Each structure stands twice: as C-alpha cells, then as structure tokens.
Coordinates of N, CA and C in Angstrom, one line a residue:
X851 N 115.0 117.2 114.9 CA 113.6 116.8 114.8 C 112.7 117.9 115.4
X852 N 111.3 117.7 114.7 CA 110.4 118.9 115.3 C 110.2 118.9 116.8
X853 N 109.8 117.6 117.3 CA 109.9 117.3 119.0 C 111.1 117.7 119.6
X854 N 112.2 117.2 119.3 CA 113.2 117.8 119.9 C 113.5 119.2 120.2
X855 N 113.1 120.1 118.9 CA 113.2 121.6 119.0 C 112.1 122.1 119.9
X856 N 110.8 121.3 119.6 CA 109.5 122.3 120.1 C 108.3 121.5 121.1
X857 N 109.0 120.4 121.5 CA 108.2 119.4 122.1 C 106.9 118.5 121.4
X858 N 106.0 118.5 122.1 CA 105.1 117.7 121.4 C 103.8 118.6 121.5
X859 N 104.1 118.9 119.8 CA 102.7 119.6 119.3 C 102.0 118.8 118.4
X860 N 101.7 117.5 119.1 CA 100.3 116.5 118.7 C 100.2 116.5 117.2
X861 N 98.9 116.7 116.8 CA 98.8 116.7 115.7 C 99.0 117.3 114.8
X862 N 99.3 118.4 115.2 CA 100.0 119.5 114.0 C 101.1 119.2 113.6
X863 N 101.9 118.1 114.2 CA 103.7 118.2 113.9 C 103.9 117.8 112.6
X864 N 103.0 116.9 111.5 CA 102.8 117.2 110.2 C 102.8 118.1 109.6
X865 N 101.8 119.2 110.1 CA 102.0 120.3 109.1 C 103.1 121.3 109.0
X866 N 103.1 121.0 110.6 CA 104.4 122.0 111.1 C 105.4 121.9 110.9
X867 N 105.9 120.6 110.6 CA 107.2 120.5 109.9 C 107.5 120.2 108.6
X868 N 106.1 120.0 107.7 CA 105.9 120.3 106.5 C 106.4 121.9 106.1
X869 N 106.2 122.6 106.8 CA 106.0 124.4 106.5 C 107.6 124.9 107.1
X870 N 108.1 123.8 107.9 CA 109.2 124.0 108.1 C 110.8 123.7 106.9
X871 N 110.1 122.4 106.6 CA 110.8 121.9 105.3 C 110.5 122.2 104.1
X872 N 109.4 122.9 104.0 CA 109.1 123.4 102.4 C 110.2 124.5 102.0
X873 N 110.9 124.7 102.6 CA 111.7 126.1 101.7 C 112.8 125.1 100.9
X874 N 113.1 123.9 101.5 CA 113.9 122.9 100.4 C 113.3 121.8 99.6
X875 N 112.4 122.3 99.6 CA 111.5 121.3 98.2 C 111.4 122.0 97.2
X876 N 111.3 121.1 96.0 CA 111.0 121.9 94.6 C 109.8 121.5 93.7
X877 N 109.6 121.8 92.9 CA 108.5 121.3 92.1 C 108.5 120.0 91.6
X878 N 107.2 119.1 92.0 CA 108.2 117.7 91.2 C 108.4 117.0 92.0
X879 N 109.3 117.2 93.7 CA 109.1 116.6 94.5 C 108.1 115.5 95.4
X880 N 108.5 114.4 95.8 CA 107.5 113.4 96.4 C 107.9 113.6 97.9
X881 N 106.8 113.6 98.7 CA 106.8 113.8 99.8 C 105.7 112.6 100.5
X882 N 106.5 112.1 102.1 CA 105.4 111.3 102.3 C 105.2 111.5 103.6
X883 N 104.2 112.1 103.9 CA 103.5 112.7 105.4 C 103.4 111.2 106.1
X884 N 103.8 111.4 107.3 CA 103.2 110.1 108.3 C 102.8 110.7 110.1
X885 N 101.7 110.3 110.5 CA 101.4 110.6 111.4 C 101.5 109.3 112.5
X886 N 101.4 109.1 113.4 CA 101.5 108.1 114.3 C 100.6 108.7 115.7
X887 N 99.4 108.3 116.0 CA 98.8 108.2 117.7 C 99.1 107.4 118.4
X888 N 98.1 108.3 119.0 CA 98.3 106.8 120.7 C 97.6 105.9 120.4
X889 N 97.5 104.9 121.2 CA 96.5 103.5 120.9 C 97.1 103.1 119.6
X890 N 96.4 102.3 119.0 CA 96.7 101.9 117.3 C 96.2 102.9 116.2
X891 N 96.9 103.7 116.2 CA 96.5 105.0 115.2 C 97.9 105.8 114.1
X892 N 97.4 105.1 113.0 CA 98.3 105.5 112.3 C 98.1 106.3 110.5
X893 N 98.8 107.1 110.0 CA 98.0 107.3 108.4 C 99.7 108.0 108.1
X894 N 99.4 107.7 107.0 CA 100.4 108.4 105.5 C 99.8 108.5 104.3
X895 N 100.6 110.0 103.7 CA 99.9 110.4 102.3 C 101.2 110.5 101.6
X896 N 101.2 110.4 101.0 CA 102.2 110.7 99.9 C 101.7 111.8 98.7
X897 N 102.7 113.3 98.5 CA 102.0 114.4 97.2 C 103.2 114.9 96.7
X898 N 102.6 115.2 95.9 CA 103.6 115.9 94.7 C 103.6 117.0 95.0
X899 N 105.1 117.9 95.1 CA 105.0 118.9 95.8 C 104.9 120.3 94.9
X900 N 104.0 120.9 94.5 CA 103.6 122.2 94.1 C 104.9 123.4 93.7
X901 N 104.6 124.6 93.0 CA 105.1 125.5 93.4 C 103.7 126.6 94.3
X902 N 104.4 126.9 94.7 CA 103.1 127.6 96.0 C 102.6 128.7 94.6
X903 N 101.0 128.9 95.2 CA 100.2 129.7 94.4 C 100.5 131.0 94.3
X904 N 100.3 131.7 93.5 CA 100.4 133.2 93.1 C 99.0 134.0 93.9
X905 N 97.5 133.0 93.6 CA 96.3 133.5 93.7 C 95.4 132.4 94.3
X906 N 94.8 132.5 95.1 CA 93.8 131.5 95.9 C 92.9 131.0 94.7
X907 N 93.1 131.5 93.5 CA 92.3 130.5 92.4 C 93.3 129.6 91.8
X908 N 94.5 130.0 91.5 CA 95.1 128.7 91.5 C 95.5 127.8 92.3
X909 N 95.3 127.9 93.8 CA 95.5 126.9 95.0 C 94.7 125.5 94.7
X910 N 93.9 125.9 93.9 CA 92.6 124.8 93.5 C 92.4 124.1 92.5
X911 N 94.2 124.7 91.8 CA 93.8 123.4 90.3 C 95.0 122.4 91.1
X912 N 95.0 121.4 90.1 CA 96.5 120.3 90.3 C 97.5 120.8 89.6
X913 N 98.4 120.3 90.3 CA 100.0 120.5 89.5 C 99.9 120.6 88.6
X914 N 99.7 119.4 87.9 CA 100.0 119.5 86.1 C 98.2 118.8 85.9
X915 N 97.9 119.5 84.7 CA 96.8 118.4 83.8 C 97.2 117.1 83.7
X916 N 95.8 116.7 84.4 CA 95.4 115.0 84.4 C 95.8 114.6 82.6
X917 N 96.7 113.3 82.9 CA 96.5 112.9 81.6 C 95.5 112.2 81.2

C-alpha cells in the first residue's frame, strides 16, 4: 500500500498512487478514486481510463465522442 511504502502523504495519496498504478491500466479501464479525512470526510469518483496524451490539446477532449 502507498502508506505502508511512504507514510502518510494526506491528500495527495490519490494521485499518487494513481501515477503509481497507471503503468497497468489500459484504455477502457474503470477506475474508482476514494479519498477518506478526518472528521466525517469522505469522496469517490469513478473514470474511464485514457490513453495518456500525445499534445496538451488533446489532454482536453474525452476519450471517445459523446454519443
């Protein structure tokens, strides 16, 4: 787990172990981010996972055309 390797880096541990697990995801894939705080604080997203961009103008369309 990311805590176990690297302790507790708060709120970043989302992305950070998003960026850590992306080398075994593929296009197509469903992914579901969950975060948990202190106090009563909680969120999840769920995305379809990309092939990474070529060009910072494609960063900005969606996967596939909206049907």
């Amino acid at each position: 787990s990311t805590f176990r390797l690297h302790g507790n880096i708060g709120p970043a541990s989302v992305p950070y172990t998003l960026a850590l697990e992306s080398q075994s995801l593929t296009p197509g894939d469903r992914v579901l981010l969950m975060g948990i705080g202190s106090g009563i604080n909680a969120t999840a997203l769920e995305i379809e996972w990309c092939q990474r961009p070529s060009s910072p103008e494609r960063s900005r369309r969606p996967c596939r055309d909206p049907a």
